[in-house]
Tab-separated table of C-alpha atoms in Angstrom:
chain	number	residue	atom	x	y	z
A	1073	UNK	CA	1.389	25.487	-18.209
A	1074	UNK	CA	3.187	23.549	-20.843
A	1075	UNK	CA	5.167	21.236	-18.597
A	1076	UNK	CA	2.154	20.404	-16.502
A	1077	UNK	CA	0.085	19.762	-19.616
A	1078	UNK	CA	2.785	17.440	-20.818
A	1079	UNK	CA	2.731	15.606	-17.496
A	1080	UNK	CA	-1.034	15.341	-17.696
A	1081	UNK	CA	-0.928	14.034	-21.232
A	1082	UNK	CA	1.621	11.429	-20.211
A	1083	UNK	CA	-0.354	10.560	-17.099
A	1084	UNK	CA	-3.390	10.062	-19.306
A	1085	UNK	CA	-1.391	7.647	-21.411
A	1086	UNK	CA	-0.266	5.776	-18.284
A	1087	UNK	CA	-3.895	5.658	-17.208
A	1088	UNK	CA	-4.953	4.204	-20.583
A	1089	UNK	CA	-2.158	1.660	-20.296
A	1090	UNK	CA	-3.307	0.601	-16.821
A	1091	UNK	CA	-6.867	0.114	-18.102
A	1092	UNK	CA	-5.553	-1.854	-21.078
A	1093	UNK	CA	-3.418	-4.031	-18.782
A	1094	UNK	CA	-6.448	-4.769	-16.608
A	1095	UNK	CA	-8.376	-5.927	-19.670
A	1096	UNK	CA	-5.529	-8.184	-20.778
A	1097	UNK	CA	-5.252	-9.633	-17.262
A	1098	UNK	CA	-9.010	-10.228	-17.206
A	1099	UNK	CA	-8.906	-12.110	-20.498
A	1100	UNK	CA	-5.822	-14.069	-19.416
A	1101	UNK	CA	-7.380	-15.279	-16.171
A	1102	UNK	CA	-10.703	-16.167	-17.840
A	1103	UNK	CA	-8.895	-18.139	-20.509
A	1104	UNK	CA	-6.620	-19.742	-17.900
A	1105	UNK	CA	-9.655	-21.047	-16.020
A	1106	UNK	CA	-11.074	-22.356	-19.267
A	1107	UNK	CA	-7.758	-24.000	-20.217
A	1108	UNK	CA	-7.604	-25.545	-16.745
A	1109	UNK	CA	-11.118	-26.965	-16.709
A	1110	UNK	CA	-11.013	-28.251	-20.291
A	1111	UNK	CA	-7.355	-29.327	-20.409
A	1112	UNK	CA	-7.011	-27.041	-23.449
A	1113	UNK	CA	-3.319	-27.133	-24.312
A	1114	UNK	CA	-3.271	-24.595	-27.136
A	1115	UNK	CA	-5.228	-22.077	-25.077
A	1116	UNK	CA	-2.834	-22.611	-22.154
A	1117	UNK	CA	0.112	-22.073	-24.464
A	1118	UNK	CA	-1.433	-18.879	-25.835
A	1119	UNK	CA	-1.879	-17.391	-22.346
A	1120	UNK	CA	1.706	-18.220	-21.384
A	1121	UNK	CA	3.014	-16.562	-24.553
A	1122	UNK	CA	0.781	-13.510	-24.261
A	1123	UNK	CA	1.982	-12.783	-20.743
A	1124	UNK	CA	4.894	-11.044	-22.490
A	1125	UNK	CA	2.467	-8.406	-23.804
A	1126	UNK	CA	1.393	-7.614	-20.229
A	1127	UNK	CA	5.022	-7.414	-19.110
A	1128	UNK	CA	5.782	-5.070	-22.020
A	1129	UNK	CA	3.040	-2.646	-20.954
A	1130	UNK	CA	4.421	-2.744	-17.427
A	1131	UNK	CA	7.859	-1.733	-18.721
A	1132	UNK	CA	6.368	0.984	-20.869
A	1133	UNK	CA	4.418	2.386	-17.890
A	1134	UNK	CA	7.599	2.479	-15.825
A	1135	UNK	CA	9.397	4.339	-18.586
A	1136	UNK	CA	6.546	6.834	-18.933
A	1137	UNK	CA	6.388	7.388	-15.181
A	1138	UNK	CA	10.109	8.151	-15.040
A	1139	UNK	CA	9.614	10.674	-17.842
A	1140	UNK	CA	6.622	12.207	-16.068
A	1141	UNK	CA	8.667	12.601	-12.894
A	1142	UNK	CA	11.509	14.167	-14.890
A	1143	UNK	CA	9.204	17.066	-15.778
A	1144	UNK	CA	10.106	18.408	-12.320
A	1145	UNK	CA	7.042	20.615	-12.231
A	1146	UNK	CA	4.326	18.364	-10.911
A	1147	UNK	CA	1.531	19.016	-8.490
A	1148	UNK	CA	1.424	16.830	-5.353
A	1149	UNK	CA	-1.590	15.023	-6.829
A	1150	UNK	CA	0.265	14.273	-10.057
A	1151	UNK	CA	3.210	12.903	-8.083
A	1152	UNK	CA	0.903	10.754	-6.005
A	1153	UNK	CA	-0.867	9.484	-9.135
A	1154	UNK	CA	2.416	8.658	-10.830
A	1155	UNK	CA	3.769	6.720	-7.861
A	1156	UNK	CA	0.458	4.905	-7.421
A	1157	UNK	CA	0.435	4.036	-11.141
A	1158	UNK	CA	3.892	2.496	-10.862
A	1159	UNK	CA	2.718	0.292	-8.017
A	1160	UNK	CA	-0.575	-0.656	-9.680
A	1161	UNK	CA	1.305	-1.595	-12.812
A	1162	UNK	CA	3.603	-3.924	-10.835
A	1163	UNK	CA	0.575	-5.512	-9.206
A	1164	UNK	CA	-1.237	-6.004	-12.529
A	1165	UNK	CA	1.912	-7.571	-13.937
A	1166	UNK	CA	1.850	-10.053	-11.024
A	1167	UNK	CA	-1.815	-10.817	-11.694
A	1168	UNK	CA	-0.851	-11.632	-15.280
A	1169	UNK	CA	1.879	-13.938	-13.949
A	1170	UNK	CA	-0.677	-15.733	-11.784
A	1171	UNK	CA	-2.945	-16.313	-14.796
A	1172	UNK	CA	0.107	-17.732	-16.578
A	1173	UNK	CA	0.811	-19.966	-13.540
A	1174	UNK	CA	-2.696	-21.427	-13.829
A	1175	UNK	CA	-2.124	-21.984	-17.552
A	1176	UNK	CA	1.235	-23.663	-16.848
A	1177	UNK	CA	-0.479	-26.011	-14.417
A	1178	UNK	CA	-3.028	-26.909	-17.133
A	1179	UNK	CA	-0.168	-27.521	-19.571
A	1180	UNK	CA	1.789	-29.619	-17.057
A	1181	UNK	CA	-0.998	-32.182	-16.606
A	1182	UNK	CA	-2.264	-32.221	-20.204
A	1183	UNK	CA	-4.047	-34.318	-21.499
A	1184	UNK	CA	-5.374	-34.868	-17.965
A	1185	UNK	CA	-7.429	-32.175	-16.282
A	1186	UNK	CA	-5.366	-30.805	-13.394
A	1187	UNK	CA	-8.247	-30.887	-10.887
A	1188	UNK	CA	-10.560	-33.792	-9.965
A	1189	UNK	CA	-14.020	-33.762	-11.581
A	1190	UNK	CA	-15.868	-33.012	-8.361
A	1191	UNK	CA	-13.740	-29.883	-7.803
A	1192	UNK	CA	-14.403	-28.453	-11.263
A	1193	UNK	CA	-17.394	-26.399	-10.061
A	1194	UNK	CA	-15.258	-25.003	-7.217
A	1195	UNK	CA	-12.527	-23.835	-9.595
A	1196	UNK	CA	-15.152	-22.540	-12.014
A	1197	UNK	CA	-16.476	-20.439	-9.117
A	1198	UNK	CA	-12.965	-19.227	-8.245
A	1199	UNK	CA	-12.590	-18.230	-11.883
A	1200	UNK	CA	-15.881	-16.304	-11.696
A	1201	UNK	CA	-14.842	-14.471	-8.547
A	1202	UNK	CA	-11.448	-13.676	-10.072
A	1203	UNK	CA	-13.322	-12.255	-13.053
A	1204	UNK	CA	-15.611	-10.126	-10.860
A	1205	UNK	CA	-12.625	-8.819	-8.926
A	1206	UNK	CA	-10.566	-7.911	-11.967
A	1207	UNK	CA	-13.594	-6.291	-13.646
A	1208	UNK	CA	-14.097	-4.141	-10.550
A	1209	UNK	CA	-10.378	-3.417	-10.416
A	1210	UNK	CA	-10.719	-2.065	-13.952
A	1211	UNK	CA	-13.736	0.029	-12.964
A	1212	UNK	CA	-11.934	1.444	-9.938
A	1213	UNK	CA	-8.904	2.364	-12.080
A	1214	UNK	CA	-11.015	3.762	-14.900
A	1215	UNK	CA	-13.425	5.828	-12.814
A	1216	UNK	CA	-11.483	6.458	-9.599
A	1217	UNK	CA	-14.743	5.654	-7.850
A	1218	UNK	CA	-14.641	3.546	-4.714
A	1219	UNK	CA	-18.263	2.416	-4.969
A	1220	UNK	CA	-17.103	-1.074	-5.947
A	1221	UNK	CA	-14.837	-1.459	-2.909
A	1222	UNK	CA	-17.431	-3.144	-0.707
A	1223	UNK	CA	-18.260	-5.648	-3.476
A	1224	UNK	CA	-14.569	-6.377	-3.941
A	1225	UNK	CA	-14.160	-7.035	-0.235
A	1226	UNK	CA	-17.109	-9.450	-0.427
A	1227	UNK	CA	-15.595	-11.193	-3.484
A	1228	UNK	CA	-12.303	-11.470	-1.653
A	1229	UNK	CA	-13.939	-12.978	1.428
A	1230	UNK	CA	-15.650	-15.622	-0.682
A	1231	UNK	CA	-12.354	-16.413	-2.408
A	1232	UNK	CA	-10.602	-16.793	0.960
A	1233	UNK	CA	-13.397	-19.051	2.220
A	1234	UNK	CA	-13.115	-21.338	-0.823
A	1235	UNK	CA	-9.324	-21.358	-0.455
A	1236	UNK	CA	-9.621	-22.521	3.179
A	1237	UNK	CA	-12.314	-25.055	2.263
A	1238	UNK	CA	-10.086	-26.595	-0.422
A	1239	UNK	CA	-7.361	-27.104	2.183
A	1240	UNK	CA	-9.827	-29.088	4.289
A	1241	UNK	CA	-10.988	-31.052	1.253
A	1242	UNK	CA	-7.556	-32.274	0.213
A	1243	UNK	CA	-6.691	-33.110	3.841
A	1244	UNK	CA	-9.900	-35.006	4.640
A	1245	UNK	CA	-9.817	-38.825	4.929
A	1246	UNK	CA	-12.268	-38.927	1.987
A	1247	UNK	CA	-9.658	-37.511	-0.409
A	1248	UNK	CA	-9.157	-40.215	-3.061
A	1249	UNK	CA	-6.926	-38.456	-5.583
A	1250	UNK	CA	-3.478	-38.846	-4.068
A	1251	UNK	CA	-0.677	-36.453	-3.191
A	1252	UNK	CA	-0.030	-34.964	-6.643
A	1253	UNK	CA	-3.596	-33.876	-7.109
A	1254	UNK	CA	-3.716	-32.491	-3.552
A	1255	UNK	CA	-0.657	-30.351	-4.268
A	1256	UNK	CA	-2.007	-29.218	-7.648
A	1257	UNK	CA	-5.282	-28.239	-6.001
A	1258	UNK	CA	-3.543	-26.342	-3.209
A	1259	UNK	CA	-1.227	-24.418	-5.529
A	1260	UNK	CA	-3.993	-23.555	-7.989
A	1261	UNK	CA	-6.206	-22.406	-5.142
A	1262	UNK	CA	-3.379	-20.220	-3.906
A	1263	UNK	CA	-2.951	-18.653	-7.372
A	1264	UNK	CA	-6.629	-17.625	-7.445
A	1265	UNK	CA	-6.516	-16.385	-3.872
A	1266	UNK	CA	-3.390	-14.286	-4.532
A	1267	UNK	CA	-4.967	-12.927	-7.736
A	1268	UNK	CA	-7.951	-11.668	-5.733
A	1269	UNK	CA	-5.706	-10.134	-3.059
A	1270	UNK	CA	-3.753	-8.233	-5.698
A	1271	UNK	CA	-6.987	-6.843	-7.163
A	1272	UNK	CA	-7.957	-5.577	-3.724
A	1273	UNK	CA	-4.483	-4.081	-3.261
A	1274	UNK	CA	-5.034	-2.000	-6.387
A	1275	UNK	CA	-8.328	-0.699	-5.028
A	1276	UNK	CA	-6.461	0.301	-1.875
A	1277	UNK	CA	-3.942	2.185	-4.012
A	1278	UNK	CA	-6.718	4.075	-5.754
A	1279	UNK	CA	-8.212	4.845	-2.352
A	1280	UNK	CA	-4.833	6.254	-1.333
A	1281	UNK	CA	-4.763	8.532	-4.363
A	1282	UNK	CA	-8.382	9.626	-3.929
A	1283	UNK	CA	-8.406	10.123	-0.167
A	1284	UNK	CA	-4.704	10.778	0.451
A	1285	UNK	CA	-4.762	8.220	3.239
A	1286	UNK	CA	-2.988	4.895	3.033
A	1287	UNK	CA	-5.236	2.005	4.004
A	1288	UNK	CA	-8.139	4.402	4.326
A	1289	UNK	CA	-10.729	1.790	3.368
A	1290	UNK	CA	-11.393	-0.337	6.394
A	1291	UNK	CA	-13.011	-3.036	4.252
A	1292	UNK	CA	-9.798	-3.415	2.327
A	1293	UNK	CA	-7.279	-3.204	5.119
A	1294	UNK	CA	-6.946	-6.826	6.142
A	1295	UNK	CA	-5.160	-8.238	3.139
A	1296	UNK	CA	-2.220	-10.513	3.744
A	1297	UNK	CA	0.355	-10.145	0.979
A	1298	UNK	CA	3.481	-12.011	-0.021
B	597	UNK	CA	21.645	23.805	-4.324
B	598	UNK	CA	19.421	23.682	-1.325
B	599	UNK	CA	16.544	21.706	-2.810
B	600	UNK	CA	18.859	19.143	-4.303
B	601	UNK	CA	20.727	18.823	-1.013
B	602	UNK	CA	17.424	18.272	0.700
B	603	UNK	CA	16.539	15.568	-1.806
B	604	UNK	CA	19.928	13.986	-1.276
B	605	UNK	CA	19.556	14.072	2.479
B	606	UNK	CA	16.144	12.437	2.202
B	607	UNK	CA	17.453	9.912	-0.320
B	608	UNK	CA	20.211	9.081	2.131
B	609	UNK	CA	17.577	8.436	4.781
B	610	UNK	CA	15.636	6.213	2.366
B	611	UNK	CA	18.868	4.376	1.631
B	612	UNK	CA	19.511	3.845	5.372
B	613	UNK	CA	15.953	2.597	5.747
B	614	UNK	CA	16.394	0.096	2.902
B	615	UNK	CA	19.585	-1.243	4.500
B	616	UNK	CA	17.814	-1.463	7.873
B	617	UNK	CA	14.881	-3.302	6.271
B	618	UNK	CA	17.257	-5.800	4.670
B	619	UNK	CA	18.808	-6.527	8.075
B	620	UNK	CA	15.406	-7.034	9.671
B	621	UNK	CA	14.353	-9.341	6.814
B	622	UNK	CA	17.591	-11.295	7.206
B	623	UNK	CA	17.009	-11.795	10.932
B	624	UNK	CA	13.345	-12.682	10.340
B	625	UNK	CA	14.113	-15.397	7.783
B	626	UNK	CA	16.962	-16.855	9.877
B	627	UNK	CA	14.718	-17.009	12.919
B	628	UNK	CA	11.837	-18.395	10.841
B	629	UNK	CA	14.023	-21.294	9.694
B	630	UNK	CA	15.058	-21.896	13.279
B	631	UNK	CA	11.423	-21.743	14.490
B	632	UNK	CA	10.472	-24.167	11.718
B	633	UNK	CA	13.182	-26.748	12.390
B	634	UNK	CA	12.835	-26.629	16.178
B	635	UNK	CA	9.055	-26.135	16.397
B	636	UNK	CA	9.794	-23.042	18.481
B	637	UNK	CA	6.404	-21.432	19.076
B	638	UNK	CA	7.511	-18.304	20.914
B	639	UNK	CA	10.142	-17.520	18.266
B	640	UNK	CA	7.534	-18.052	15.524
B	641	UNK	CA	5.167	-15.702	17.321
B	642	UNK	CA	7.896	-13.067	17.684
B	643	UNK	CA	8.639	-13.102	13.923
B	644	UNK	CA	4.965	-12.785	13.040
B	645	UNK	CA	4.580	-9.815	15.398
B	646	UNK	CA	7.783	-8.108	14.264
B	647	UNK	CA	6.717	-8.189	10.633
B	648	UNK	CA	4.797	-5.010	11.518
B	649	UNK	CA	8.115	-3.221	12.044
B	650	UNK	CA	9.182	-4.118	8.490
B	651	UNK	CA	5.833	-2.944	7.130
B	652	UNK	CA	6.194	0.332	9.045
B	653	UNK	CA	9.586	1.043	7.438
B	654	UNK	CA	8.033	0.325	4.034
B	655	UNK	CA	5.319	2.925	4.703
B	656	UNK	CA	7.876	5.424	5.925
B	657	UNK	CA	10.013	4.914	2.788
B	658	UNK	CA	6.962	5.516	0.588
B	659	UNK	CA	6.204	8.719	2.468
B	660	UNK	CA	9.799	9.905	2.155
B	661	UNK	CA	9.899	9.099	-1.550
B	662	UNK	CA	6.738	11.104	-2.164
B	663	UNK	CA	8.341	14.031	-0.341
B	664	UNK	CA	11.573	13.651	-2.299
B	665	UNK	CA	9.623	13.711	-5.560
B	666	UNK	CA	7.722	16.810	-4.383
B	667	UNK	CA	10.994	18.736	-4.345
B	668	UNK	CA	10.452	19.076	-8.116
B	669	UNK	CA	14.101	19.789	-8.713
B	670	UNK	CA	15.683	16.381	-9.024
B	671	UNK	CA	18.363	15.095	-11.322
B	672	UNK	CA	17.415	12.141	-13.548
B	673	UNK	CA	19.619	9.922	-11.364
B	674	UNK	CA	17.832	11.040	-8.211
B	675	UNK	CA	14.468	10.323	-9.815
B	676	UNK	CA	15.617	6.904	-10.907
B	677	UNK	CA	16.992	6.166	-7.429
B	678	UNK	CA	13.772	7.251	-5.781
B	679	UNK	CA	11.579	5.109	-8.022
B	680	UNK	CA	13.930	2.148	-7.618
B	681	UNK	CA	13.873	2.617	-3.834
B	682	UNK	CA	10.085	2.490	-3.828
B	683	UNK	CA	10.147	-0.800	-5.693
B	684	UNK	CA	12.929	-2.311	-3.608
B	685	UNK	CA	11.044	-1.382	-0.474
B	686	UNK	CA	7.921	-3.187	-1.719
B	687	UNK	CA	10.004	-6.243	-2.520
B	688	UNK	CA	11.710	-6.251	0.890
B	689	UNK	CA	8.313	-5.970	2.528
B	690	UNK	CA	7.232	-9.091	0.611
B	691	UNK	CA	10.378	-10.908	1.735
B	692	UNK	CA	9.394	-10.070	5.316
B	693	UNK	CA	5.919	-11.474	4.638
B	694	UNK	CA	7.472	-14.709	3.359
B	695	UNK	CA	9.535	-15.062	6.542
B	696	UNK	CA	6.294	-14.552	8.469
B	697	UNK	CA	4.604	-17.229	6.284
B	698	UNK	CA	7.314	-19.724	7.286
B	699	UNK	CA	6.821	-18.754	10.936
B	700	UNK	CA	3.025	-19.181	10.602
B	701	UNK	CA	3.570	-22.652	9.208
B	702	UNK	CA	5.761	-23.497	12.235
B	703	UNK	CA	3.036	-22.152	14.538
B	704	UNK	CA	0.290	-24.055	12.719
B	705	UNK	CA	1.861	-27.476	13.328
B	706	UNK	CA	3.242	-26.817	16.812
B	707	UNK	CA	4.176	-28.881	18.842
B	708	UNK	CA	4.979	-31.001	15.798
B	709	UNK	CA	7.785	-29.995	13.469
B	710	UNK	CA	6.208	-28.986	10.141
B	711	UNK	CA	8.664	-30.974	7.996
B	712	UNK	CA	9.647	-34.664	8.247
B	713	UNK	CA	12.954	-35.410	9.997
B	714	UNK	CA	14.730	-36.514	6.835
B	715	UNK	CA	13.907	-33.179	5.133
B	716	UNK	CA	15.281	-31.054	7.962
B	717	UNK	CA	18.751	-30.806	6.359
B	718	UNK	CA	17.114	-29.731	3.086
B	719	UNK	CA	15.203	-26.908	4.750
B	720	UNK	CA	18.278	-25.991	6.787
B	721	UNK	CA	20.093	-25.602	3.459
B	722	UNK	CA	17.257	-23.526	2.003
B	723	UNK	CA	17.530	-21.330	5.085
B	724	UNK	CA	21.275	-20.947	4.503
B	725	UNK	CA	20.804	-20.016	0.847
B	726	UNK	CA	18.076	-17.540	1.798
B	727	UNK	CA	20.529	-16.044	4.266
B	728	UNK	CA	23.298	-15.783	1.665
B	729	UNK	CA	20.925	-14.160	-0.797
B	730	UNK	CA	19.562	-11.595	1.619
B	731	UNK	CA	23.083	-10.782	2.883
B	732	UNK	CA	24.162	-10.133	-0.705
B	733	UNK	CA	20.998	-8.150	-1.323
B	734	UNK	CA	22.028	-5.953	1.590
B	735	UNK	CA	25.546	-5.589	0.168
B	736	UNK	CA	24.213	-4.697	-3.271
B	737	UNK	CA	21.905	-2.044	-1.763
B	738	UNK	CA	24.554	-0.692	0.569
B	739	UNK	CA	27.434	-0.481	-1.908
B	740	UNK	CA	25.664	-0.281	-5.276
B	741	UNK	CA	28.276	-2.781	-6.427
B	742	UNK	CA	27.173	-5.604	-8.702
B	743	UNK	CA	30.121	-7.858	-7.839
B	744	UNK	CA	27.778	-10.125	-5.844
B	745	UNK	CA	25.360	-10.597	-8.726
B	746	UNK	CA	26.973	-13.756	-10.085
B	747	UNK	CA	26.970	-15.325	-6.606
B	748	UNK	CA	23.312	-14.423	-6.161
B	749	UNK	CA	22.454	-16.050	-9.470
B	750	UNK	CA	24.273	-19.193	-8.284
B	751	UNK	CA	22.415	-19.128	-4.955
B	752	UNK	CA	19.151	-18.727	-6.794
B	753	UNK	CA	19.881	-21.664	-9.089
B	754	UNK	CA	20.620	-23.907	-6.122
B	755	UNK	CA	17.375	-22.796	-4.456
B	756	UNK	CA	15.395	-23.570	-7.625
B	757	UNK	CA	17.030	-26.994	-7.884
B	758	UNK	CA	16.113	-27.857	-4.279
B	759	UNK	CA	12.578	-26.571	-4.874
B	760	UNK	CA	12.166	-28.888	-7.890
B	761	UNK	CA	13.757	-31.789	-6.008
B	762	UNK	CA	11.298	-31.392	-3.135
B	763	UNK	CA	8.411	-31.671	-5.609
B	764	UNK	CA	9.806	-35.020	-6.781
B	765	UNK	CA	10.336	-36.135	-3.193
B	766	UNK	CA	6.763	-35.567	-2.044
B	767	UNK	CA	5.413	-37.165	-5.258
B	768	UNK	CA	7.606	-40.272	-5.164
B	769	UNK	CA	6.080	-43.644	-4.196
B	770	UNK	CA	8.489	-43.685	-1.231
B	771	UNK	CA	6.776	-40.691	0.385
B	772	UNK	CA	5.455	-41.963	3.752
B	773	UNK	CA	4.220	-38.781	5.395
B	774	UNK	CA	0.789	-38.301	3.880
B	775	UNK	CA	-0.942	-35.470	2.083
B	776	UNK	CA	-0.768	-32.806	4.784
B	777	UNK	CA	2.988	-33.062	5.115
B	778	UNK	CA	3.388	-33.066	1.315
B	779	UNK	CA	1.420	-29.825	1.076
B	780	UNK	CA	3.316	-28.236	3.985
B	781	UNK	CA	6.602	-29.170	2.333
B	782	UNK	CA	5.520	-27.793	-1.051
B	783	UNK	CA	4.272	-24.486	0.352
B	784	UNK	CA	7.323	-23.988	2.575
B	785	UNK	CA	9.595	-24.761	-0.337
B	786	UNK	CA	7.734	-22.191	-2.403
B	787	UNK	CA	8.165	-19.534	0.306
B	788	UNK	CA	11.952	-20.012	0.292
B	789	UNK	CA	12.086	-20.068	-3.491
B	790	UNK	CA	10.035	-16.856	-3.765
B	791	UNK	CA	12.217	-15.233	-1.098
B	792	UNK	CA	15.319	-15.937	-3.194
B	793	UNK	CA	13.655	-14.627	-6.360
B	794	UNK	CA	12.739	-11.386	-4.637
B	795	UNK	CA	16.346	-10.922	-3.495
B	796	UNK	CA	17.492	-11.318	-7.087
B	797	UNK	CA	14.813	-8.860	-8.243
B	798	UNK	CA	16.317	-6.237	-5.936
B	799	UNK	CA	19.774	-6.811	-7.423
B	800	UNK	CA	18.202	-6.271	-10.856
B	801	UNK	CA	16.731	-2.979	-9.632
B	802	UNK	CA	20.117	-1.815	-8.425
B	803	UNK	CA	21.575	-2.829	-11.789
B	804	UNK	CA	18.903	-0.685	-13.431
B	805	UNK	CA	19.905	2.325	-11.341
B	806	UNK	CA	23.632	1.775	-11.859
B	807	UNK	CA	23.589	0.962	-15.562
B	808	UNK	CA	20.373	2.692	-16.608
B	809	UNK	CA	19.273	-0.455	-18.359
B	810	UNK	CA	16.384	-2.576	-17.221
B	811	UNK	CA	17.276	-6.267	-17.022
B	812	UNK	CA	20.851	-5.393	-17.952
B	813	UNK	CA	22.307	-8.300	-16.013
B	814	UNK	CA	21.976	-11.386	-18.134
B	815	UNK	CA	22.599	-13.638	-15.120
B	816	UNK	CA	19.606	-12.165	-13.373
B	817	UNK	CA	17.176	-11.903	-16.236
B	818	UNK	CA	15.425	-15.245	-16.075
B	819	UNK	CA	13.439	-14.825	-12.888
B	820	UNK	CA	9.804	-15.846	-12.909
B	821	UNK	CA	7.755	-13.644	-10.599
B	822	UNK	CA	4.254	-13.711	-9.204
């Protein structure tokens, strides 16, 4: 059927756009971590500017989804995919914003590094986990396969554990870096933690499309969002 | 036409649900501010528990929107309203989460009050602005009128100014309350500021439905989201 084919072709384009967005978000967060740890001002600036490209794809996906829905001849699966795509796109856009937040923090403290030397390995690890999560998010979107869900849940647990640990670190009597650095550390940690949560949220969305059940993946059901 | 009537009836239900959600979010944030300023543990606990009710309405709206879209005989306006409703519902759910975050902070420090005495009026004011914003959000959703948009933009500016001011306060040499209190203050301030931003985002969505143009309201176009 022509209309359905049209919807499918448009859905395919939305799908390509989601995959492209995930790649851009991956690059942005990797570069943000690098800008943060090396106090690299021009890299930070680049990430902040390029966030517009991610926002533009988000707008284009929304437009395409509205056109898909206007076809008025969709299968239930196509409708579900379109709605899920809209939500995933919003979430990816937020992940891009969080990468930009990290970059803005790097820019704010330049030429200083925004985190104390002894916490650099911790933030490097958060950057690695963020990278693993967003890579798996891309795989889940691209393949529709949920085989990466358990790994994502493990990544997310480690991220949460580091986030909690950093709270204890900045509050311990041994903290020697003052209030500003404690706040920077806490906010940055929160950006990474939120980034990971959003990645897991996308996997849950894909699970919803694949299984037809919201929150069907028990490993992924305990995420606290804001 | 029967199918269109059905869609309209369901859209009306979604609309009622959005208005109901806004009221619940309004109550939650008002009570969260009260729990915060009075270190009221049982009120904090109540808000945290009742966040489930807000989440349940969000799920029900999503289900209804999927059913509306399945009717496959919608006008472009109905499609746009349905998609906008989905997004507004997600945003309201996040606003509920932020109220719960404030309540969790109150619970965490109980029986202490989470903010220093001299900042209580500041957080009381943030609570008032949050209340004004969410009330206007409700009016915008209920009436579709954008006459409150300018007021919301003003509310949001005041919230941003207080948020920035609190950063300076906790970083000033006069700050006498230590690192933990500085972090609590910063995070709480961020919750209120995000809450206001989300309210403004909803007004932008309504503007999109009413005018057909994304980001058509210049007063509301400068919001930074994450």
